[in-house]
CSV table of C-alpha atoms in Angstrom, one decimal:
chain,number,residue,atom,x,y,z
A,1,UNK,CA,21.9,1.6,26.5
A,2,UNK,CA,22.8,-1.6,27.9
A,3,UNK,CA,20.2,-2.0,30.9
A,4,UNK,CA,16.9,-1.0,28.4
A,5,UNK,CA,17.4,-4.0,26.1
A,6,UNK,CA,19.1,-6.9,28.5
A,7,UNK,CA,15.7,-8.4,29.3
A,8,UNK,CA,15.0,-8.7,25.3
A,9,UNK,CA,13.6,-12.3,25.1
A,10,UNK,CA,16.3,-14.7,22.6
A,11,UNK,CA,13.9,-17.0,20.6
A,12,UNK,CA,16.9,-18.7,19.2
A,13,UNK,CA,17.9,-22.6,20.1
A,14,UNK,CA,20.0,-22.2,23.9
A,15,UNK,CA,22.3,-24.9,22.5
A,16,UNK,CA,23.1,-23.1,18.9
A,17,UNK,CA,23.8,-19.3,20.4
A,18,UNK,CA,27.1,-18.2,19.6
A,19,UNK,CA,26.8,-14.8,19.9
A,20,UNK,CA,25.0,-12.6,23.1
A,21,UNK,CA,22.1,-11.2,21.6
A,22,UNK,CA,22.8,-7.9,24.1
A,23,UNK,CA,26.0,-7.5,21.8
A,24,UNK,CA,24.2,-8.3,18.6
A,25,UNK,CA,22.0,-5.0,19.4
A,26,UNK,CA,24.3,-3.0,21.0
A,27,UNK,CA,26.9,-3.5,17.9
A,28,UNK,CA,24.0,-3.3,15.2
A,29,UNK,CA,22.7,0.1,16.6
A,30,UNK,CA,26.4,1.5,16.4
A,31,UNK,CA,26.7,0.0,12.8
A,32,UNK,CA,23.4,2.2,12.1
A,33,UNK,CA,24.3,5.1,13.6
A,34,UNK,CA,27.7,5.1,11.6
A,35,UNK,CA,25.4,5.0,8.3
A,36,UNK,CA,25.8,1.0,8.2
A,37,UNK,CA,22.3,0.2,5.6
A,38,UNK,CA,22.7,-3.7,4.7
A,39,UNK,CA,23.6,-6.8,6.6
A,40,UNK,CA,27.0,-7.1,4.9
A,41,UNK,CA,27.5,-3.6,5.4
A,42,UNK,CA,27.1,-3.8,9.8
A,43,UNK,CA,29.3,-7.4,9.6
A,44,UNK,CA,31.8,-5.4,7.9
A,45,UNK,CA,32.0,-2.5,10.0
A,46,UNK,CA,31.7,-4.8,13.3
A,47,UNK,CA,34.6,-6.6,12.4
A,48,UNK,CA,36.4,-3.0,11.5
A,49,UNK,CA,35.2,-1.7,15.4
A,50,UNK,CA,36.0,-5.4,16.8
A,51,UNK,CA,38.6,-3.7,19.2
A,52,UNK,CA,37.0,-0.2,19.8
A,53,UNK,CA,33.5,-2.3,21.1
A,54,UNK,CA,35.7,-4.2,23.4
A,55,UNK,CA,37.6,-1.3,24.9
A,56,UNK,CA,35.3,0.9,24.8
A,57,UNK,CA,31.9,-0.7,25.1
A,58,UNK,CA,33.6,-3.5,27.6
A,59,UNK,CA,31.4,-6.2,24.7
A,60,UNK,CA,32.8,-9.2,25.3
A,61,UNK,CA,32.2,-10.9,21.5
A,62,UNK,CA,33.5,-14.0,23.3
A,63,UNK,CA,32.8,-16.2,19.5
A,64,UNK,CA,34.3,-13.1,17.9
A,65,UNK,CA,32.0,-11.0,14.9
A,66,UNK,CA,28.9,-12.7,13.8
A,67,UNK,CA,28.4,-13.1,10.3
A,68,UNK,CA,26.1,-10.8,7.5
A,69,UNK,CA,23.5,-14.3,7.9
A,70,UNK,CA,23.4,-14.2,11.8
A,71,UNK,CA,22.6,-10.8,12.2
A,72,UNK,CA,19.5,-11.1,9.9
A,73,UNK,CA,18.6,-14.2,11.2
A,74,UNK,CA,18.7,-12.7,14.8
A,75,UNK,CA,17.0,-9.6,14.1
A,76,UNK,CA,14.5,-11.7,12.0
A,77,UNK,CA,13.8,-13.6,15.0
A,78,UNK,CA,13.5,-10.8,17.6
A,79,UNK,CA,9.7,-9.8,18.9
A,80,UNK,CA,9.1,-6.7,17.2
A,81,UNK,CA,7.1,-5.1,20.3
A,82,UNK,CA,9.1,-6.1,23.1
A,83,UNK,CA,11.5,-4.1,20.6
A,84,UNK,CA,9.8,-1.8,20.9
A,85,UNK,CA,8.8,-1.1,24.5
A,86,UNK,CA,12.6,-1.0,25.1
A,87,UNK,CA,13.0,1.5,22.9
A,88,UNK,CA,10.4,3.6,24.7
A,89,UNK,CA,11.6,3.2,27.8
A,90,UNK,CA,14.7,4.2,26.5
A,91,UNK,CA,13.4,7.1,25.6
A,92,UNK,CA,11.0,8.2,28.5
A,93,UNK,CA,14.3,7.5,30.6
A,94,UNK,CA,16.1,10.5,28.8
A,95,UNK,CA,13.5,12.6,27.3
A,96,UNK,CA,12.1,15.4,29.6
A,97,UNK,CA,8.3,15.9,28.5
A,98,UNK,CA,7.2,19.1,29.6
A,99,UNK,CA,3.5,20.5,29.6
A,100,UNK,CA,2.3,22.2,26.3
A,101,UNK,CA,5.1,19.6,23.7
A,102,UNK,CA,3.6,19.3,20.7
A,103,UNK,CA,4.0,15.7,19.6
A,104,UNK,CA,2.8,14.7,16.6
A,105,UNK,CA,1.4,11.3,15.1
A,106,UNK,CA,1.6,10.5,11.6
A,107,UNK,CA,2.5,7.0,9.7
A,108,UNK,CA,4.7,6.1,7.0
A,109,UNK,CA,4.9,3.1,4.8
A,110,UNK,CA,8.3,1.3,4.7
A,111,UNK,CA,7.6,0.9,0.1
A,112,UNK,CA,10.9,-1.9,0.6
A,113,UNK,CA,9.3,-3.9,3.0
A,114,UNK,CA,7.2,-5.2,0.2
A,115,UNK,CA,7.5,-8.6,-1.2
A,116,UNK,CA,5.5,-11.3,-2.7
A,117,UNK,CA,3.6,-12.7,0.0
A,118,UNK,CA,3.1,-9.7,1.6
A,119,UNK,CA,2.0,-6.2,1.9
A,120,UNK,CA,4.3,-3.1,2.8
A,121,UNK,CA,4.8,-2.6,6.6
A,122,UNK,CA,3.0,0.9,7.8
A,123,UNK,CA,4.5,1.9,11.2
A,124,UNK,CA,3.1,5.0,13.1
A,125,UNK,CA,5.1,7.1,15.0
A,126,UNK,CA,5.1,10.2,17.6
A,127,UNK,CA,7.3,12.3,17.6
A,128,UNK,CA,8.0,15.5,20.0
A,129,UNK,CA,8.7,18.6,17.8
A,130,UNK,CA,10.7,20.2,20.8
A,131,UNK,CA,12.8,17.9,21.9
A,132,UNK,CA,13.3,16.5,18.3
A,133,UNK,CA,13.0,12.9,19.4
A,134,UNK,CA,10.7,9.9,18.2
A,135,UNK,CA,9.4,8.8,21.3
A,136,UNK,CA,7.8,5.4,20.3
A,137,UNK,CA,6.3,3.8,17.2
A,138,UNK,CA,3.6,0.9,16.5
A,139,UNK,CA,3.5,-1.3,13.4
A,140,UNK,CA,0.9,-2.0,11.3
A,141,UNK,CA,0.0,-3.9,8.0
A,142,UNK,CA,-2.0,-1.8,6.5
A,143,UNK,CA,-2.2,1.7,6.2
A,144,UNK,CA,-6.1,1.7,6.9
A,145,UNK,CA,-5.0,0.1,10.4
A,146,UNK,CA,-3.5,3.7,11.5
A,147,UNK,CA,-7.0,4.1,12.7
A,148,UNK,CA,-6.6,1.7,15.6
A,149,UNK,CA,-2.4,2.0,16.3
A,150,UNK,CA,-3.0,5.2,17.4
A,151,UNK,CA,-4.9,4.6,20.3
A,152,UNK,CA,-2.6,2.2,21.3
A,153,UNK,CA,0.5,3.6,20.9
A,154,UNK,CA,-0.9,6.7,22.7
A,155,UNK,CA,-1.4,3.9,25.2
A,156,UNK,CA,1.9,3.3,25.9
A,157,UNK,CA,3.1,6.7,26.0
A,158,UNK,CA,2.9,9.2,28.8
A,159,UNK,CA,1.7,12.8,27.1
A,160,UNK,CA,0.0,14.3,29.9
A,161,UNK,CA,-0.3,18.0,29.0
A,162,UNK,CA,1.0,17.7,25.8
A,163,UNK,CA,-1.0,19.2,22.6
A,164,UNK,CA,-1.3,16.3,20.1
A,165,UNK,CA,-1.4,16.7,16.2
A,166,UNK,CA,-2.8,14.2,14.0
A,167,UNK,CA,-3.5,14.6,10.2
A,168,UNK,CA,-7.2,13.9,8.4
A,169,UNK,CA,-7.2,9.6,9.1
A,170,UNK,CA,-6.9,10.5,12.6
A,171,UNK,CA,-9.9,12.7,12.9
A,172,UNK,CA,-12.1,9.8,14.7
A,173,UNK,CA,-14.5,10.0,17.9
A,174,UNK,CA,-12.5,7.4,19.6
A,175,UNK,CA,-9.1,8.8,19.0
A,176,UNK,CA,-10.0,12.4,20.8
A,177,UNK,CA,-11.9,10.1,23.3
A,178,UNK,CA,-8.4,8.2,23.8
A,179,UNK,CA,-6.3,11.8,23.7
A,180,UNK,CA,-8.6,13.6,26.6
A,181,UNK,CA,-8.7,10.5,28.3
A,182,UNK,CA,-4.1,10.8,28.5
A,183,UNK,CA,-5.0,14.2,30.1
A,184,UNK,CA,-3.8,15.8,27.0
A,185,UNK,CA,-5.3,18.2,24.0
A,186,UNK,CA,-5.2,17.8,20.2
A,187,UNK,CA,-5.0,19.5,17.1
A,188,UNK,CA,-6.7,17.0,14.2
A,189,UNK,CA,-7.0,18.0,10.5
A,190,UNK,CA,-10.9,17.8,9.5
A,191,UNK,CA,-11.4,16.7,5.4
A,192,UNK,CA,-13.7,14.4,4.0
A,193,UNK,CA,-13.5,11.9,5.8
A,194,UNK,CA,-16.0,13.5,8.3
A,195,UNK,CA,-17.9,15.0,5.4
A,196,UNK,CA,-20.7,16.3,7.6
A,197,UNK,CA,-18.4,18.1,10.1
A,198,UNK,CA,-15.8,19.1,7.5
A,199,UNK,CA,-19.0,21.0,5.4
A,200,UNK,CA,-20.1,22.6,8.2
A,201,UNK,CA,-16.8,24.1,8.9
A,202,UNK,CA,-16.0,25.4,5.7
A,203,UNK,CA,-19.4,27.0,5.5
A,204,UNK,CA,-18.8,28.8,8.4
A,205,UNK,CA,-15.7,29.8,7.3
A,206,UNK,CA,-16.6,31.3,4.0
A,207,UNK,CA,-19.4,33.2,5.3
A,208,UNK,CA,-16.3,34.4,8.3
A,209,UNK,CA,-14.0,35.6,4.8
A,210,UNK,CA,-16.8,37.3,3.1
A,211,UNK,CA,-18.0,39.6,6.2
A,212,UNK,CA,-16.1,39.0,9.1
A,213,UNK,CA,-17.7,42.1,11.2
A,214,UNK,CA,-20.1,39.3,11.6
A,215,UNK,CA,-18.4,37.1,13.9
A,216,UNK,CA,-16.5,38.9,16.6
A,217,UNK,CA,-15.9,35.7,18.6
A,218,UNK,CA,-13.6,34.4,15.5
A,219,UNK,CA,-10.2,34.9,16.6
A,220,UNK,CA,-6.8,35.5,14.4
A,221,UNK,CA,-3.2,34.7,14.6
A,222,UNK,CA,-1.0,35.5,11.5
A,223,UNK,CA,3.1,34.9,10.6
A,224,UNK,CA,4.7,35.7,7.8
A,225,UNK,CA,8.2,34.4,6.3
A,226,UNK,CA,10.3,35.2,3.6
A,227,UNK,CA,13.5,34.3,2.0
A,228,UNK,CA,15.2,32.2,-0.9
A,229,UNK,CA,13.0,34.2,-3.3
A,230,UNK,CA,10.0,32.5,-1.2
A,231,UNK,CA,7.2,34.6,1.4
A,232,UNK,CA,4.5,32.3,3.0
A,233,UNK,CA,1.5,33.9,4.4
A,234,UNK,CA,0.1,32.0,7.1
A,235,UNK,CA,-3.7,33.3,8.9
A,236,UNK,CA,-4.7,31.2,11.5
A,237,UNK,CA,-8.6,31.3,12.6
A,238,UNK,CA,-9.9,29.8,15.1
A,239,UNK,CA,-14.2,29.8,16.9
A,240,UNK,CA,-15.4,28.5,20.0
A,241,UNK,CA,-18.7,29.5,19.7
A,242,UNK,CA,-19.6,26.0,18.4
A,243,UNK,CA,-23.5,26.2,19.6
A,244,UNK,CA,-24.5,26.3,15.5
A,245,UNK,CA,-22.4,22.9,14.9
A,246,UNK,CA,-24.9,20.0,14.2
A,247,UNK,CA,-22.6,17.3,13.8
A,248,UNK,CA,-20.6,17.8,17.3
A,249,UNK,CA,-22.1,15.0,19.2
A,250,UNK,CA,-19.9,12.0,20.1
A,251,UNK,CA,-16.6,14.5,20.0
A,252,UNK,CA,-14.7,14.7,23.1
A,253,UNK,CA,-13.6,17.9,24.5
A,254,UNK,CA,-14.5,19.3,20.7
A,255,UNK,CA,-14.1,22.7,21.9
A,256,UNK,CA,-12.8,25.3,18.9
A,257,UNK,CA,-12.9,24.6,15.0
A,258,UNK,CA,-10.5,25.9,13.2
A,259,UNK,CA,-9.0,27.2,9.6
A,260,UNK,CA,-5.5,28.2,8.2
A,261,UNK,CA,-4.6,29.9,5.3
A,262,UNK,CA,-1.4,29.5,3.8
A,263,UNK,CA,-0.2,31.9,0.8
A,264,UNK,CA,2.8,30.7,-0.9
A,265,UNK,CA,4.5,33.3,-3.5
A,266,UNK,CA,7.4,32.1,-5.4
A,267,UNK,CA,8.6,34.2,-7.9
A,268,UNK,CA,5.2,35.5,-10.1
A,269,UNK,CA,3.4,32.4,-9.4
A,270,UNK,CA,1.0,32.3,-5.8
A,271,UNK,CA,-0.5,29.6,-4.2
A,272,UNK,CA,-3.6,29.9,-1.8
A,273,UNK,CA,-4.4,26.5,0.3
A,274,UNK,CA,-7.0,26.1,3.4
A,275,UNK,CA,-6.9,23.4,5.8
A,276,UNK,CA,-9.7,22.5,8.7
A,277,UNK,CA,-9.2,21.6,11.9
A,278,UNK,CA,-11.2,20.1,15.1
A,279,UNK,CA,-9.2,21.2,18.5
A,280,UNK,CA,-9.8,21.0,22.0
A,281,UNK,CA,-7.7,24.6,22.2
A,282,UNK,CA,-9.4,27.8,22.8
A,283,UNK,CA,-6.4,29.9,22.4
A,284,UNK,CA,-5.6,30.8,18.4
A,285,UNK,CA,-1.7,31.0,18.8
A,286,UNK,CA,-1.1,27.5,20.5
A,287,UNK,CA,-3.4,26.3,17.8
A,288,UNK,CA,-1.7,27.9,15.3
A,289,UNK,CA,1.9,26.5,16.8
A,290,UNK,CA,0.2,23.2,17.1
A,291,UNK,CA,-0.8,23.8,13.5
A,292,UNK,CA,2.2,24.7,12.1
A,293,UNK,CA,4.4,22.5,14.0
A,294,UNK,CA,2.6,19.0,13.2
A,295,UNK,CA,4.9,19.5,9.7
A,296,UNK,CA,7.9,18.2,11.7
A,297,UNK,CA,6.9,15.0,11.6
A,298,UNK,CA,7.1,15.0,7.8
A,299,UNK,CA,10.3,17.1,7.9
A,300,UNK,CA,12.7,15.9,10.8
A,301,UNK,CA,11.2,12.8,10.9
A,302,UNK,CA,10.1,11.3,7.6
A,303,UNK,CA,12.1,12.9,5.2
A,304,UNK,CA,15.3,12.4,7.2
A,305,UNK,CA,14.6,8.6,7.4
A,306,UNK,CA,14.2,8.6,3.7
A,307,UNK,CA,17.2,10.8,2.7
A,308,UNK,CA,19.9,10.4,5.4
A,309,UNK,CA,18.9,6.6,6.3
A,310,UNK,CA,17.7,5.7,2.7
A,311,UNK,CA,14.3,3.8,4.3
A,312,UNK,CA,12.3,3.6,1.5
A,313,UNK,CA,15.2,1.7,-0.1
A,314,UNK,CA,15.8,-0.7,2.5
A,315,UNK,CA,15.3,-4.5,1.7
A,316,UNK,CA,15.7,-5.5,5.1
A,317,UNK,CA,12.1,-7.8,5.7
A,318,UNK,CA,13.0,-11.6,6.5
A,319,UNK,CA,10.5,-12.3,9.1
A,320,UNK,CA,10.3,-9.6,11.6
A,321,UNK,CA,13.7,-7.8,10.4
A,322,UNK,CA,11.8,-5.0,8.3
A,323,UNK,CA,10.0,-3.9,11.6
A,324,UNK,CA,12.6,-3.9,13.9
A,325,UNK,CA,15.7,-2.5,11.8
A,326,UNK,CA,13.3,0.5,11.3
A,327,UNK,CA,13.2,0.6,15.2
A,328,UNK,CA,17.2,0.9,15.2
A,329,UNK,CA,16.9,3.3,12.2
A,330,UNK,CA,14.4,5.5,14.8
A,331,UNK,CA,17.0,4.9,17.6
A,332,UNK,CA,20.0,6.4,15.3
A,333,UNK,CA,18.1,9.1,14.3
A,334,UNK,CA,16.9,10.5,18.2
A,335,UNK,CA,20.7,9.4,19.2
A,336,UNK,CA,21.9,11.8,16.1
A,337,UNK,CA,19.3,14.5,16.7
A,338,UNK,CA,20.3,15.0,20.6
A,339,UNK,CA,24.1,15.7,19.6
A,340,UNK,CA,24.8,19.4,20.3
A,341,UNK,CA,27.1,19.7,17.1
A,342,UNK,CA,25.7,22.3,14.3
A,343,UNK,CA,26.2,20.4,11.4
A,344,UNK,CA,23.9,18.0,9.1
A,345,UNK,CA,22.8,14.7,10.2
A,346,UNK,CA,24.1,13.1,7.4
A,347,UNK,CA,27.6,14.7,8.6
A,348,UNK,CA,27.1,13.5,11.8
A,349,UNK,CA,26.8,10.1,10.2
A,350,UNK,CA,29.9,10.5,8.1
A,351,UNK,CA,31.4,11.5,11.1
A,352,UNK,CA,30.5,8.6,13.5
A,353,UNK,CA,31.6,6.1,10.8
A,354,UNK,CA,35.2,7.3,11.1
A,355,UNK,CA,35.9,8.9,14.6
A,356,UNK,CA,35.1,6.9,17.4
A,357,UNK,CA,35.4,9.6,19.7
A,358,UNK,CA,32.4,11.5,18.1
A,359,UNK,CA,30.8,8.1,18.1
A,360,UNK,CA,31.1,7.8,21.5
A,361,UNK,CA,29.5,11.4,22.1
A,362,UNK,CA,26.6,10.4,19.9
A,363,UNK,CA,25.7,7.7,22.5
A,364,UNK,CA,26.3,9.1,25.5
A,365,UNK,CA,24.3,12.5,24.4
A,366,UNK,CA,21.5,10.1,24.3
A,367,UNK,CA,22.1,8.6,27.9
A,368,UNK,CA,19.6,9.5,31.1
């Protein structure tokens, strides 16, 4: 991991640095990885590891362990997007994009970030459902902003080929414009935001459910699931006979709408929910895998950060410290993800905390 962060620019004073900033990140992504969550918590286990980093990791720590107030000083410092392009270069180095990944792009608000003078940080982040990795992420400070990260953190990735998922906020003209134009499809949720569009659609798609003899060029894909006293019903639809659409113009590639049903039975009590989408696909099942599979996001990604990393709980948000310890939180997370061993990421955690052997596979599982 060394050679992707070594150029990271140190704004701190030549003349005060005690401590090699290379060290500071190499040590602090460790201390994460092992379930570290607080500055006292990654001093601590630094000091622990002192030996291990040395004979292992060949770190140097020439001024010995820097203190709790360094580290957040440091990592307050620390320009959160040169952060970040490391960290996707990182990743494009050891992440093998094939064609057809569906990589999904969703934001999340960071609720601990908050403080007095300031508003909640909203990062957005894509995240490949097959290789189960986050493959970059773009800060911003308002949740209404998602609207213009996402064309630049698309930007700044390389997802030619790729099928991209995007929930409702991301159903804009220039966002598919900005997909089509990285040589890659989308799947987009359609609601009210596009009221026009979204009407048309579900008009269609009633008149489709009450007589569907009448439109032949409607095609179907459906999965079913059971188990844990659960069955989901899922009926993907999907038409590219889009010549009765009135509110099409300014879409690129706009090429299919499409509606899935989901029918949830738990016990005696059954849900029915429909959701709309725009999609340059024309064939139902990889829009109904694109469909389906923009959930990830929410599940491997989101909810892991919150449970197994405790995010929302963090209040790590001196200066820039909020936005890039949620960079090292992403980093754990894809270095966790890409160990082979069948067990729960929060045992993987355990485990790294305590054997450095496992720790050791951890980071080289998420080597090029």
């Amino acid at each position: 991991m060394f050679e992707y962060f070594e150029n990271l620019t140190d704004m701190r004073q030549a003349g005060k640095v005690k401590h090699n900033l290379l060290e500071i990140v190499v040590m602090t992504i460790c201390a994460v990885i092992a379930g570290c969550e607080a500055w006292e918590d990654i001093a601590d286990y630094c000091r622990v590891k002192k030996n291990w980093f040395k004979e292992s990791l060949h770190i140097k720590l020439e001024n010995g362990i820097p203190s709790h107030d360094t580290l957040q000083r440091v990592w307050g410092m620390l320009e959160p997007k040169e952060f970040e392009s490391c960290f996707r270069s990182w990743v494009a180095s050891v992440c093998s994009i094939e064609d057809s990944e569906i990589i999904s792009i969703d934001g999340k608000t960071l609720c601990g970030s908050r403080d007095a003078n300031k508003s909640p940080l909203h990062l957005v982040s894509a995240w490949a459902n097959q290789n189960q990795l986050v493959l970059g992420q773009l800060c911003t400070d308002e949740k209404s902003n998602e609207i213009t990260a996402v064309p630049q953190l698309l930007d700044a990735l390389d997802v030619k080929g790729c099928i991209i998922t995007a929930d409702a906020m991301s159903c804009q003209k220039a966002i598919t414009a900005k997909i089509v134009e990285k040589d890659a499809d989308y799947v987009i949720g359609l609601k009210d935001n596009q009221p026009n569009l979204k009407r048309e659609c579900a008009e269609f798609f009633d008149d489709f459910l009450t007589a569907p003899e009448n439109f032949p060029e409607v095609t179907h894909f459906h999965t079913a699931d059971k188990g844990h006293g659960r069955s989901e019903i899922r009926d993907y639809y999907l038409t590219t006979n889009l010549g009765w659409v009135q509110y099409a113009d300014g879409w690129t590639s706009l090429n299919s709408l499409g509606m899935a049903v989901s029918k949830i039975t738990t016990g005696e009590k059954t849900s029915v929910e429909r959701r709309y989408y725009i999609s340059s696909l024309t064939d139902v099942k990889q829009f109904a895998q694109a469909a389906r599979a923009h959930w990830g996001i929410e599940n491997s990604l989101h909810w892991c950060l919150d449970v197994t990393f405790h995010e929302d709980y963090s209040r790590m948000r001196k200066d820039h410290s909020a936005e890039n310890m949620a960079v090292v939180r992403r980093i754990a997370l894809d270095a966790l993800k890409q160990h082979p061993a069948k067990i729960s990421l929060a045992r993987k955690k355990r485990r790294c905390s305590y054997d450095d052997v496992f720790l050791a596979e951890v980071l080289l599982s998420f080597h090029a």
